[in-house]
Tab-separated table of C-alpha atoms in Angstrom:
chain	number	residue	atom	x	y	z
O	1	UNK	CA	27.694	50.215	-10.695
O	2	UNK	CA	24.825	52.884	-9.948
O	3	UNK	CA	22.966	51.739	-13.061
O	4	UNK	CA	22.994	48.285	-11.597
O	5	UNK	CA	21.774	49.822	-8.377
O	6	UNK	CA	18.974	52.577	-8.074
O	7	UNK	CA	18.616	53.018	-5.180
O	8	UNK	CA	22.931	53.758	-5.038
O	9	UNK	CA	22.341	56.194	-7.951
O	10	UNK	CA	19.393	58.259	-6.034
O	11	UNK	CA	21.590	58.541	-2.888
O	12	UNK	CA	24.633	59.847	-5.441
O	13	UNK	CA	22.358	62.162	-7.055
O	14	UNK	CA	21.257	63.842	-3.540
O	15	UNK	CA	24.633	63.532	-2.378
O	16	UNK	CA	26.303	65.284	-5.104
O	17	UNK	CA	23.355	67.789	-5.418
O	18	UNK	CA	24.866	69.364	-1.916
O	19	UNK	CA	27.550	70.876	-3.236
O	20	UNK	CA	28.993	73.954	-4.892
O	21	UNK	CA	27.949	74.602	-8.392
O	22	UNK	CA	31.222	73.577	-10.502
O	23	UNK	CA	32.109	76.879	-12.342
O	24	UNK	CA	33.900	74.873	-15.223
O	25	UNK	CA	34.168	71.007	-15.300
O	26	UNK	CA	37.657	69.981	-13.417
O	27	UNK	CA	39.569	67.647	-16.627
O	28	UNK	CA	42.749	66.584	-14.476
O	29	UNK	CA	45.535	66.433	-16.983
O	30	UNK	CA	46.207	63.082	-18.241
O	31	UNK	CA	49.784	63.075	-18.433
O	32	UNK	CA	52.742	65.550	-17.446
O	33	UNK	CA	52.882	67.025	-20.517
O	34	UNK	CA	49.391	68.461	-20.209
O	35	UNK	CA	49.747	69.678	-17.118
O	36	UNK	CA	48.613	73.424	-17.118
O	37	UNK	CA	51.440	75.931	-17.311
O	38	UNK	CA	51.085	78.552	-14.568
O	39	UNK	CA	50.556	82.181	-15.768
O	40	UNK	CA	51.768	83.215	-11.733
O	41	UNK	CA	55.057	83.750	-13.325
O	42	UNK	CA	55.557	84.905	-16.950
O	43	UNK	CA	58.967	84.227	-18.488
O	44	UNK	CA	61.473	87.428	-17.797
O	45	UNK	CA	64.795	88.349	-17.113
O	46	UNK	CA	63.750	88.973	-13.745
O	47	UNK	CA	62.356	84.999	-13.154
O	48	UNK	CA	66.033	84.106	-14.910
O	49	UNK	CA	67.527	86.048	-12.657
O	50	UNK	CA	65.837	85.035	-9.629
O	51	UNK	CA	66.388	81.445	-10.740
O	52	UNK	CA	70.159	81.946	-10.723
O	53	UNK	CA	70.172	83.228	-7.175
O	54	UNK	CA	67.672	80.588	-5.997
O	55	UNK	CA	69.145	77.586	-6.894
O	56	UNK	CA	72.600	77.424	-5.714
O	57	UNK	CA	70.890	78.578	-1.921
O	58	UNK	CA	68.192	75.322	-2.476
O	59	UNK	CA	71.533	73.551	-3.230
O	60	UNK	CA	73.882	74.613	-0.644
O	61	UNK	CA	70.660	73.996	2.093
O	62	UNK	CA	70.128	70.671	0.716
O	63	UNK	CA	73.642	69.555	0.380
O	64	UNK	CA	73.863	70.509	4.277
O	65	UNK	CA	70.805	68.822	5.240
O	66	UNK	CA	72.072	65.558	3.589
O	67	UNK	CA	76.235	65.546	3.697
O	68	UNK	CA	76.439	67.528	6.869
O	69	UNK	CA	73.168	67.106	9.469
O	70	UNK	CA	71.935	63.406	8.421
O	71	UNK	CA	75.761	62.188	7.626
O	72	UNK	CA	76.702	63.484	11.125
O	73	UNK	CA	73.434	61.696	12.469
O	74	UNK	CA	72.480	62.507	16.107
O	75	UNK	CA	71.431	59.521	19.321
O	76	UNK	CA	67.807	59.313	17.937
O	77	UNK	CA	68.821	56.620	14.946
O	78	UNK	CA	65.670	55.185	13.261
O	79	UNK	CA	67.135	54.078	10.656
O	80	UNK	CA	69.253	51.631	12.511
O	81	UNK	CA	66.609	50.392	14.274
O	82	UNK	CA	64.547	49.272	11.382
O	83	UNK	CA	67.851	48.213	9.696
O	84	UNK	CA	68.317	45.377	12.636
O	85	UNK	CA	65.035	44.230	12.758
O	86	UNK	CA	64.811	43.387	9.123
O	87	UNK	CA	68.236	41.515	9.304
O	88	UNK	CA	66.076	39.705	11.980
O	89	UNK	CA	63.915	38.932	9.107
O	90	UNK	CA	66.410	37.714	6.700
O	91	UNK	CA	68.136	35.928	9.119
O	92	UNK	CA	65.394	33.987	10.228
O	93	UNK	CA	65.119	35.363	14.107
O	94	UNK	CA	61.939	36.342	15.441
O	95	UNK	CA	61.203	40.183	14.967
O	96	UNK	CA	59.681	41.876	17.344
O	97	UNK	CA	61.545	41.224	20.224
O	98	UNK	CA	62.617	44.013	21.572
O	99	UNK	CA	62.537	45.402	25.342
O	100	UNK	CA	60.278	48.381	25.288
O	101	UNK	CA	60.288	49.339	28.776
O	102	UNK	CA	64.131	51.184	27.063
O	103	UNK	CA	63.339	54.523	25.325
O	104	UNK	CA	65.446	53.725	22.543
O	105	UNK	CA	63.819	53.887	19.577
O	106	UNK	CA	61.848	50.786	18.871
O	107	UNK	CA	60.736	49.052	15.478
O	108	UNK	CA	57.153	49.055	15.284
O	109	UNK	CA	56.312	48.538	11.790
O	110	UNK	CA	53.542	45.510	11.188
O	111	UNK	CA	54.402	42.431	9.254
O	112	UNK	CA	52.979	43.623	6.174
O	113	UNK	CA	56.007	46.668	6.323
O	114	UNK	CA	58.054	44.045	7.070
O	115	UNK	CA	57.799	42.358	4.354
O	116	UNK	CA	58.190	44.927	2.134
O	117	UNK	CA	61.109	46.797	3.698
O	118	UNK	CA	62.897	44.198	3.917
O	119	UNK	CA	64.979	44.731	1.084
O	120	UNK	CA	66.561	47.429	2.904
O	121	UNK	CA	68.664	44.843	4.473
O	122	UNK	CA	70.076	43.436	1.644
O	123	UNK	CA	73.032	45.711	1.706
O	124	UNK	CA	75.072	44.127	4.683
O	125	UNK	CA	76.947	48.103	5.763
O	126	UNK	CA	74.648	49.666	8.104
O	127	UNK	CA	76.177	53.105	7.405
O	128	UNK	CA	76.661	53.014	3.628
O	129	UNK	CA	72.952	51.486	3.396
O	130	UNK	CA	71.995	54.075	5.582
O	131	UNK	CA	73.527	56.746	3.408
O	132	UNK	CA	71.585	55.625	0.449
O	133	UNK	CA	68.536	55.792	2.314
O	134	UNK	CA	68.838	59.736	3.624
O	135	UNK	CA	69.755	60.661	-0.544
O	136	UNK	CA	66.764	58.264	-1.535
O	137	UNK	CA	64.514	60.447	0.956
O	138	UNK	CA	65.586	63.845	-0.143
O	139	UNK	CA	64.797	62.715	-3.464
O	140	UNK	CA	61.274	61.682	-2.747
O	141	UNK	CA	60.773	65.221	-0.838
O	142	UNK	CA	61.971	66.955	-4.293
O	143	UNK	CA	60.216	64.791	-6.166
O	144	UNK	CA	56.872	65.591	-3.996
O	145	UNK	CA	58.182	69.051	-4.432
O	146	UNK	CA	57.569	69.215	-7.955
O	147	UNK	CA	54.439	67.426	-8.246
O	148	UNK	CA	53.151	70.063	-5.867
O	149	UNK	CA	54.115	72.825	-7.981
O	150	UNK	CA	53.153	70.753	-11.098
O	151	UNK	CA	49.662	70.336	-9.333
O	152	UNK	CA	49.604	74.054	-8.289
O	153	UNK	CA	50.102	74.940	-11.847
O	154	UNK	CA	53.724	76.053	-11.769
O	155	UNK	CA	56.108	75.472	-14.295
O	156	UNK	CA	59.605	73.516	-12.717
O	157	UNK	CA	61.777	75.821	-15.061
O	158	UNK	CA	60.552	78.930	-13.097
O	159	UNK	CA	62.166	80.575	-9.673
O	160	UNK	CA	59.443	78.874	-7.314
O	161	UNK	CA	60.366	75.548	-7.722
O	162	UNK	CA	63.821	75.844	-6.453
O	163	UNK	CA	62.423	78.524	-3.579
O	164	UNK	CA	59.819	75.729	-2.613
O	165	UNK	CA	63.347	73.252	-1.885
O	166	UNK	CA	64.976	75.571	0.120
O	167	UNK	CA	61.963	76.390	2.490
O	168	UNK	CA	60.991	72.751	2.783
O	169	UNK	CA	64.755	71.573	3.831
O	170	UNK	CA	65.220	74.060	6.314
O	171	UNK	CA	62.177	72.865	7.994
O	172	UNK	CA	62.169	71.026	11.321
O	173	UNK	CA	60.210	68.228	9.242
O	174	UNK	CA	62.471	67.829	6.640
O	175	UNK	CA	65.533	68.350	8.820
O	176	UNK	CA	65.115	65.747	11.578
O	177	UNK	CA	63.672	63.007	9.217
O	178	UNK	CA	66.514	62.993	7.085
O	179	UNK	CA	68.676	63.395	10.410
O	180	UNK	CA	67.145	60.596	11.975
O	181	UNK	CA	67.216	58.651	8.812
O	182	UNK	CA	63.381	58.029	8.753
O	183	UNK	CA	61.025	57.237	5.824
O	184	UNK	CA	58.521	60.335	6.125
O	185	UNK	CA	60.033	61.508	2.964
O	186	UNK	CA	59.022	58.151	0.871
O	187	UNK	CA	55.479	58.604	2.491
O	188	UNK	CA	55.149	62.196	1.720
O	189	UNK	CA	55.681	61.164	-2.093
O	190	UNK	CA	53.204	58.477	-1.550
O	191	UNK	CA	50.738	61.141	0.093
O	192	UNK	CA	51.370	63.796	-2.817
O	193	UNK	CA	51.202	60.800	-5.350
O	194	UNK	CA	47.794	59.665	-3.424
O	195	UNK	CA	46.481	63.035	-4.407
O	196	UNK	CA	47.452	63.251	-7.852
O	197	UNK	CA	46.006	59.949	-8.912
O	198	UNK	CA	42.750	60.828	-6.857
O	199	UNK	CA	42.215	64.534	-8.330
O	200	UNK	CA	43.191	62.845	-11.990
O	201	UNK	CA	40.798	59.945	-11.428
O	202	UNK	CA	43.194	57.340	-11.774
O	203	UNK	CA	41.341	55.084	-8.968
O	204	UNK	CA	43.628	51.953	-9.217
O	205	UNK	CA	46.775	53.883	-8.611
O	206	UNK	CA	45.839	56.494	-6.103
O	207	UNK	CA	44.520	53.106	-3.750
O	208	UNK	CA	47.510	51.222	-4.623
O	209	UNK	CA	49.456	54.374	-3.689
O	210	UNK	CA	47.398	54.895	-0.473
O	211	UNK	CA	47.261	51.166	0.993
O	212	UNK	CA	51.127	50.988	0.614
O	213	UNK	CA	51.028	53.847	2.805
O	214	UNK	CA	48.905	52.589	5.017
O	215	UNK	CA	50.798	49.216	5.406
O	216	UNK	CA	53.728	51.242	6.370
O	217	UNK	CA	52.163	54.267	8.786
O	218	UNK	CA	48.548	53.280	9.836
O	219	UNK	CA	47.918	57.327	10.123
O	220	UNK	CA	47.167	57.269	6.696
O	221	UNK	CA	44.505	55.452	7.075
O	222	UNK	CA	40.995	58.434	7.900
O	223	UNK	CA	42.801	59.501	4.463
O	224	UNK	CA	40.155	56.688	2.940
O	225	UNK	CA	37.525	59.623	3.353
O	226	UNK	CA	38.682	61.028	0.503
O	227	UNK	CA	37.522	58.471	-2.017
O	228	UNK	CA	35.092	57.028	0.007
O	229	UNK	CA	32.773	60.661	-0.267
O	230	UNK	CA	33.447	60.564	-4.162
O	231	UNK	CA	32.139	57.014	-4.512
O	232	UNK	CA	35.839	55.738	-6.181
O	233	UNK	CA	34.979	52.160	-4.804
O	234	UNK	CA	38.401	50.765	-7.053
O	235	UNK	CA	40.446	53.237	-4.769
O	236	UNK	CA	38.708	52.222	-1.829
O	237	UNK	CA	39.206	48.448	-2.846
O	238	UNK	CA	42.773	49.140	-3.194
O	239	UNK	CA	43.289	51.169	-0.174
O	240	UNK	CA	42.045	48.625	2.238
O	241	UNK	CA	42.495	45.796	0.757
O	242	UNK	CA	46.650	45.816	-0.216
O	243	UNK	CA	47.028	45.920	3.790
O	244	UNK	CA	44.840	43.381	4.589
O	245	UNK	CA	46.762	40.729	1.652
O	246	UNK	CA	50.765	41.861	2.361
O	247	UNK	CA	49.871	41.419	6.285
O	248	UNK	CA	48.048	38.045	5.345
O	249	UNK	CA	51.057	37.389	3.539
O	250	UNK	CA	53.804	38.784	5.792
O	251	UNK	CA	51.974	36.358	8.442
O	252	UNK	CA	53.330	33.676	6.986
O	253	UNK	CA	56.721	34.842	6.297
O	254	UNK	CA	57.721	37.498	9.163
O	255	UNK	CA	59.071	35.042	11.897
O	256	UNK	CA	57.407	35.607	15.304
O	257	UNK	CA	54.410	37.724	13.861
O	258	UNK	CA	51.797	37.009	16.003
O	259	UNK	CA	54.817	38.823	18.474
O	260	UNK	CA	53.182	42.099	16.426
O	261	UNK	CA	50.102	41.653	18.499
O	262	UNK	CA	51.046	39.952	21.918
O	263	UNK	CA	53.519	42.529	22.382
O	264	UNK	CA	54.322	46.107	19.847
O	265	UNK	CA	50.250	46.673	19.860
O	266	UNK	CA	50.074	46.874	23.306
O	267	UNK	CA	52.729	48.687	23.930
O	268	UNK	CA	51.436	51.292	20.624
O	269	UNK	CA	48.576	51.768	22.415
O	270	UNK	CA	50.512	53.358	25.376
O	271	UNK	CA	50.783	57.045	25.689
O	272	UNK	CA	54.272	57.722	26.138
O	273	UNK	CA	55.151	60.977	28.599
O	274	UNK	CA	58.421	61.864	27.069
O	275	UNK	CA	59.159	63.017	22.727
O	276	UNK	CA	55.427	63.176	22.777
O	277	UNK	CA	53.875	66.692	21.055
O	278	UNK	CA	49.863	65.263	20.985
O	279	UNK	CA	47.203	65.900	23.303
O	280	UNK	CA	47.182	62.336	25.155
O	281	UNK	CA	50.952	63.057	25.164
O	282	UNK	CA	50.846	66.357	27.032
O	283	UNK	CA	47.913	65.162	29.282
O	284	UNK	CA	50.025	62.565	30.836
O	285	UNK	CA	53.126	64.659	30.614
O	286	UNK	CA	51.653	67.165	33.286
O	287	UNK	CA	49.656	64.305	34.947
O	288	UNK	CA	46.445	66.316	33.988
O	289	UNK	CA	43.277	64.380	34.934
O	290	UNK	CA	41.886	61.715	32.775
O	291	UNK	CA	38.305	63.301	32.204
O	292	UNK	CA	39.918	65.959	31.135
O	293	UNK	CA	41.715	64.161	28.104
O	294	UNK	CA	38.714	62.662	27.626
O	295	UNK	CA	36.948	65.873	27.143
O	296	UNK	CA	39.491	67.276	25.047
O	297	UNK	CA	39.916	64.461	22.686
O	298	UNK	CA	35.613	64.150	22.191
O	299	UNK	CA	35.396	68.469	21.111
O	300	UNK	CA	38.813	68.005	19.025
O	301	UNK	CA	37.369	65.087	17.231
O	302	UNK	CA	34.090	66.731	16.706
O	303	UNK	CA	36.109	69.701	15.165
O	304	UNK	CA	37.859	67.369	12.830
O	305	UNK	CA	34.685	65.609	11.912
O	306	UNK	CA	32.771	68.760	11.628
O	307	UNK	CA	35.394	70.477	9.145
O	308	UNK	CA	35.988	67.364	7.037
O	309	UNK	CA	31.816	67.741	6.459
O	310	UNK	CA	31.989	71.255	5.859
O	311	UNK	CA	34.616	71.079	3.226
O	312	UNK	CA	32.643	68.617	1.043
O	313	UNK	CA	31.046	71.551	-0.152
O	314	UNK	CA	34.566	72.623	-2.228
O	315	UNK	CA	34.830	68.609	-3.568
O	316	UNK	CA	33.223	69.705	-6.772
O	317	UNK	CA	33.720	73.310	-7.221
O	318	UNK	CA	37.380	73.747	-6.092
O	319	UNK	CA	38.915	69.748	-6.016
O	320	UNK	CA	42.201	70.148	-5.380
O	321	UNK	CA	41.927	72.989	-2.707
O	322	UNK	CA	38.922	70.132	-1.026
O	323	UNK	CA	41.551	67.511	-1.380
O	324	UNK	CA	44.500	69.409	0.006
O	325	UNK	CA	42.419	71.190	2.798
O	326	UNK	CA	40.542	67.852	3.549
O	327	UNK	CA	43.861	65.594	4.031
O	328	UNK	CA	45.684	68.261	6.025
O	329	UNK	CA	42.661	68.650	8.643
O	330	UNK	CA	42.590	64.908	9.067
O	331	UNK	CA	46.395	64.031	9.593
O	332	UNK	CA	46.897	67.046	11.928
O	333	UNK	CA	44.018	65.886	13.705
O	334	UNK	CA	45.299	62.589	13.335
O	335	UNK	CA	49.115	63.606	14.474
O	336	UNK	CA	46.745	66.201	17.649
O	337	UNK	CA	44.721	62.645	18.763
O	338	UNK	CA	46.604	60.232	18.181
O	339	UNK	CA	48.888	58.334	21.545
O	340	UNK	CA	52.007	59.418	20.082
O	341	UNK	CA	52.533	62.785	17.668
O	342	UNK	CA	56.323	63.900	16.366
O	343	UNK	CA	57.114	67.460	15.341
O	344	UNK	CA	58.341	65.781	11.661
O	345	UNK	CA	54.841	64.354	11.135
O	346	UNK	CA	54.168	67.479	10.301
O	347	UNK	CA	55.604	67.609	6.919
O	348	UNK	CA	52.684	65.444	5.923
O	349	UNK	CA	51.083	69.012	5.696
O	350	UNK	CA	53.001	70.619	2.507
O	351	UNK	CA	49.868	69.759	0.502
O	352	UNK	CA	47.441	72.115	2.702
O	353	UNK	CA	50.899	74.649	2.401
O	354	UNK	CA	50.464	74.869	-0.656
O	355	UNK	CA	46.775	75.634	-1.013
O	356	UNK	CA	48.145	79.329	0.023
O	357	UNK	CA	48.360	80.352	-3.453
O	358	UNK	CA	45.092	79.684	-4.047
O	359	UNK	CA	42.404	82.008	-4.618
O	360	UNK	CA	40.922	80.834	-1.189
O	361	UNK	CA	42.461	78.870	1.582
O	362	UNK	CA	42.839	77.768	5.858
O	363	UNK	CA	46.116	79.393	4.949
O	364	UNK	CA	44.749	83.098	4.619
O	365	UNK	CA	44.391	83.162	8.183
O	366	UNK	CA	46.442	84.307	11.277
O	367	UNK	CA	45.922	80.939	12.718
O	368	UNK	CA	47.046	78.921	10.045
O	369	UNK	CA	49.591	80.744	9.621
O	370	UNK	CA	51.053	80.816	13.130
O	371	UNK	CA	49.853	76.871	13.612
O	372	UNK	CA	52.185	75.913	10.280
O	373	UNK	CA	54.888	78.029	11.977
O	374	UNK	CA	54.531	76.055	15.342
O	375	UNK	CA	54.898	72.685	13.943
O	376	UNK	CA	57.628	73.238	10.713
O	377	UNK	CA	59.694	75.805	12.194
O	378	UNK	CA	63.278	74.645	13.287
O	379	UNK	CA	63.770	76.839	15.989
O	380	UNK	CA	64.626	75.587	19.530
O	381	UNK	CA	63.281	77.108	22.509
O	382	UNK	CA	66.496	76.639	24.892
O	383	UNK	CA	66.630	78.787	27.849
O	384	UNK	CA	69.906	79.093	29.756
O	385	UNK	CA	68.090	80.133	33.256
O	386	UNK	CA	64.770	77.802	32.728
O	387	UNK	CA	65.669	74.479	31.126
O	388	UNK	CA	62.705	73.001	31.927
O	389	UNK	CA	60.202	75.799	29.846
O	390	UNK	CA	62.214	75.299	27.186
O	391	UNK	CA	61.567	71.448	27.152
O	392	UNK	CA	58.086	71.933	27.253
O	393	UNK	CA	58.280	74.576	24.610
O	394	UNK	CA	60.709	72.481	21.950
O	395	UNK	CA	57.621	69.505	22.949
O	396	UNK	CA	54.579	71.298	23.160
O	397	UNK	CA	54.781	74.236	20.872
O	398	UNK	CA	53.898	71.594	17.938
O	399	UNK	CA	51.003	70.434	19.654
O	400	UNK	CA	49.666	74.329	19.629
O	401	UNK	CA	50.612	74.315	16.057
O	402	UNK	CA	48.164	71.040	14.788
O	403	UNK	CA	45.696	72.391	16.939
O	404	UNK	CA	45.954	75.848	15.478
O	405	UNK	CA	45.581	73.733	12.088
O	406	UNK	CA	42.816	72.090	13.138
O	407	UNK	CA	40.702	75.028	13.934
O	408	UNK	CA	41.301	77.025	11.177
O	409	UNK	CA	41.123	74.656	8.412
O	410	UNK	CA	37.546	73.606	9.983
O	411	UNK	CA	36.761	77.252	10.224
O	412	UNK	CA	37.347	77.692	6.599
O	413	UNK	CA	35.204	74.623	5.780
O	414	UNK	CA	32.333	76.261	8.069
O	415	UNK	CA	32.806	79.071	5.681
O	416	UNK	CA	32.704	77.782	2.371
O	417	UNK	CA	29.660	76.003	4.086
O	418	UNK	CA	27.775	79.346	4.522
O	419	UNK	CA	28.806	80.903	1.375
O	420	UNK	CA	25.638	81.193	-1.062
O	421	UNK	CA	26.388	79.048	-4.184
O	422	UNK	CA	28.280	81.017	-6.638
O	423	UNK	CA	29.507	83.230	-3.793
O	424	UNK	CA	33.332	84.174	-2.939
């Protein structure tokens, strides 16, 4: 396309020009088989041992999290929810009808999800479809598991990929989606896959991948930076455009769509005051005044803006630790901003994690640090004497956490912004 265009191919030339040398050229591998094999770990009887420990604990966790916790279930039932509204669909009742002045949970998926989510109804047992659901979850979060490592350079045979299990499932992320029978483990496959197919430059699949999980959580969607700075127009085709056709479609299909926008986006643009950990959430929570939201929200943003710039300085030199670093900042400042922000969002951040075995990362810092420990951490703040504080502790304590995130990730990009070209 640029030799078509020269004017597009000067303003790619100065645009890549401001960027970190590239020490050695990046050749994603092309298929699993030449994916790099980690040197982190060399074979021994101490990684056999530690493998024979390791995995019956990343068992035992994950066999609690998904026969114990999710079986059991708890009030908050998402799963249901969604189940219901797409036997709406098949049974030819209008979907989005629901009461939402209730604080039940409420389907709020657009017709495009819909549409295809819908075959999650076929199976007419709530609880047995259900069940299938929680294992088909915890199989996408292994399964994003070991593309991680695989992306990371870690073999799967060695004692870190079974250590990487057991810390993700005893997360508050992991825990409470598959508890509450939610699909944030299907979309943190798609998000892993998303990255994949971008860092291997397979442009078709990583916007396929992306607009499918856009269609089904719009907070995907400032992830369209990512391709957009590195000129992959077929991505960016792909990204926005599968929304736009399955909602065109669903349109016609989904009965009582145009309920979608009469009634759920209204009431999605509300800021709720209660299960709310984001800024908006916690300003109307403690009734704080509105200019002071306001002001909040603007230098937040500007943080998030300013670190996604900074870090385009890595997107050549160091790709995956730009991609990584780059998605993380923008769906924790998504997840800070945004009028309603879950604790279990926050799972969406294993990729910038991960970056901590990197040579460099936002993770090498006390803030990062404490900010991923805020908003994964399963621990509940109840106090016997002061109910209350621990309320706002359990709701708030993950809103500290993204903006902890936030901060240092956009600190790190203002560094590898001032570091001389060549520089560590």
């Amino acid at each position: 396309m640029a030799s078509r265009f020269p004017r597009l191919a000067a303003v790619q030339s100065a645009w890549a020009a401001w960027a970190e040398p590239t020490q050695k050229p990046a050749q994603p591998a092309s298929s699993p088989s030449e994916w790099p094999v980690a040197s982190h770990v060399p074979p021994s009887r101490h990684d056999a041992i530690f493998r024979l420990i390791l995995w019956p604990i990343a068992a035992l966790i994950v066999a609690h999290r998904v026969c114990v916790l999710a079986a059991n279930g708890h009030i908050t039932d998402d799963y249901t929810t969604v189940f219901l509204a797409l036997r709406r669909f098949w049974d030819g009742i209008p979907v989005y009808s629901e009461n939402y002045s209730f604080v039940d949970p409420h389907y709020l998926y657009n017709p495009g999800a819909t549409m295809i989510l819908s075959p999650l109804a076929l199976v007419e047992h709530v609880a047995v479809a259900r069940m299938v659901f929680i294992c088909g979850n915890a199989a996408a979060i292994i399964a994003a598991m070991a593309i991680l490592m695989r992306m990371f350079g870690f073999r799967l045979r060695g004692w870190g990929f079974p250590l990487v299990v057991a810390v993700a499932f005893v997360t508050e992320a992991v825990q409470n989606t598959l508890i509450f029978a939610n699909i944030n483990g299907v979309l943190l496959l798609a998000l892993v896959g998303f990255l994949w197919a971008l860092l291997g430059g397979r442009q078709w699949w990583a916007g396929v991948i992306l607009g499918l999980a856009i269609v089904i959580k719009p907070v995907f969607l400032p992830l369209l930076v990512l391709p957009l700075v590195k000129f992959q127009w077929r991505t960016m085709l792909a990204g926005v455009g599968l929304p736009a056709a399955l909602n065109a479609v669903a349109w016609l299909v989904v009965p009582g769509a145009g309920e979608y926008v009469s009634r759920t986006m209204p009431y999605l643009k509300q800021v709720r005051d209660y299960a709310n950990s984001s800024l908006p959430g916690l300003v109307t929570y403690f009734g704080l005044p509105g200019w002071v939201g306001t002001v909040l929200f603007l230098v937040l943003a500007a943080v998030v803006v300013a670190g996604v710039w900074f870090l385009l300085r890595l997107r050549h030199s160091d790709p995956l630790l730009w991609a990584c670093a780059t998605s993380g900042l923008l769906l924790s400042g998504a997840f800070l901003l945004s009028s309603l922000g879950q604790m279990y969002y926050s799972m969406m951040l294993f990729p910038l994690v991960a970056t901590v075995v990197l040579r460099r990362s936002p993770m090498h810092s006390a803030a990062g640090a404490i900010g991923m420990v805020l908003c994964l951490s399963p621990l509940e703040w109840e106090f016997a004497r002061w109910p209350v504080y621990g309320q706002w502790l359990d709701t708030f304590l993950p809103t500290v956490g993204w903006l902890c995130v936030v901060v240092a990730t956009a600190m790190f990009g203002f560094q590898a912004f001032r570091r001389p070209p060549g520089g560590e």
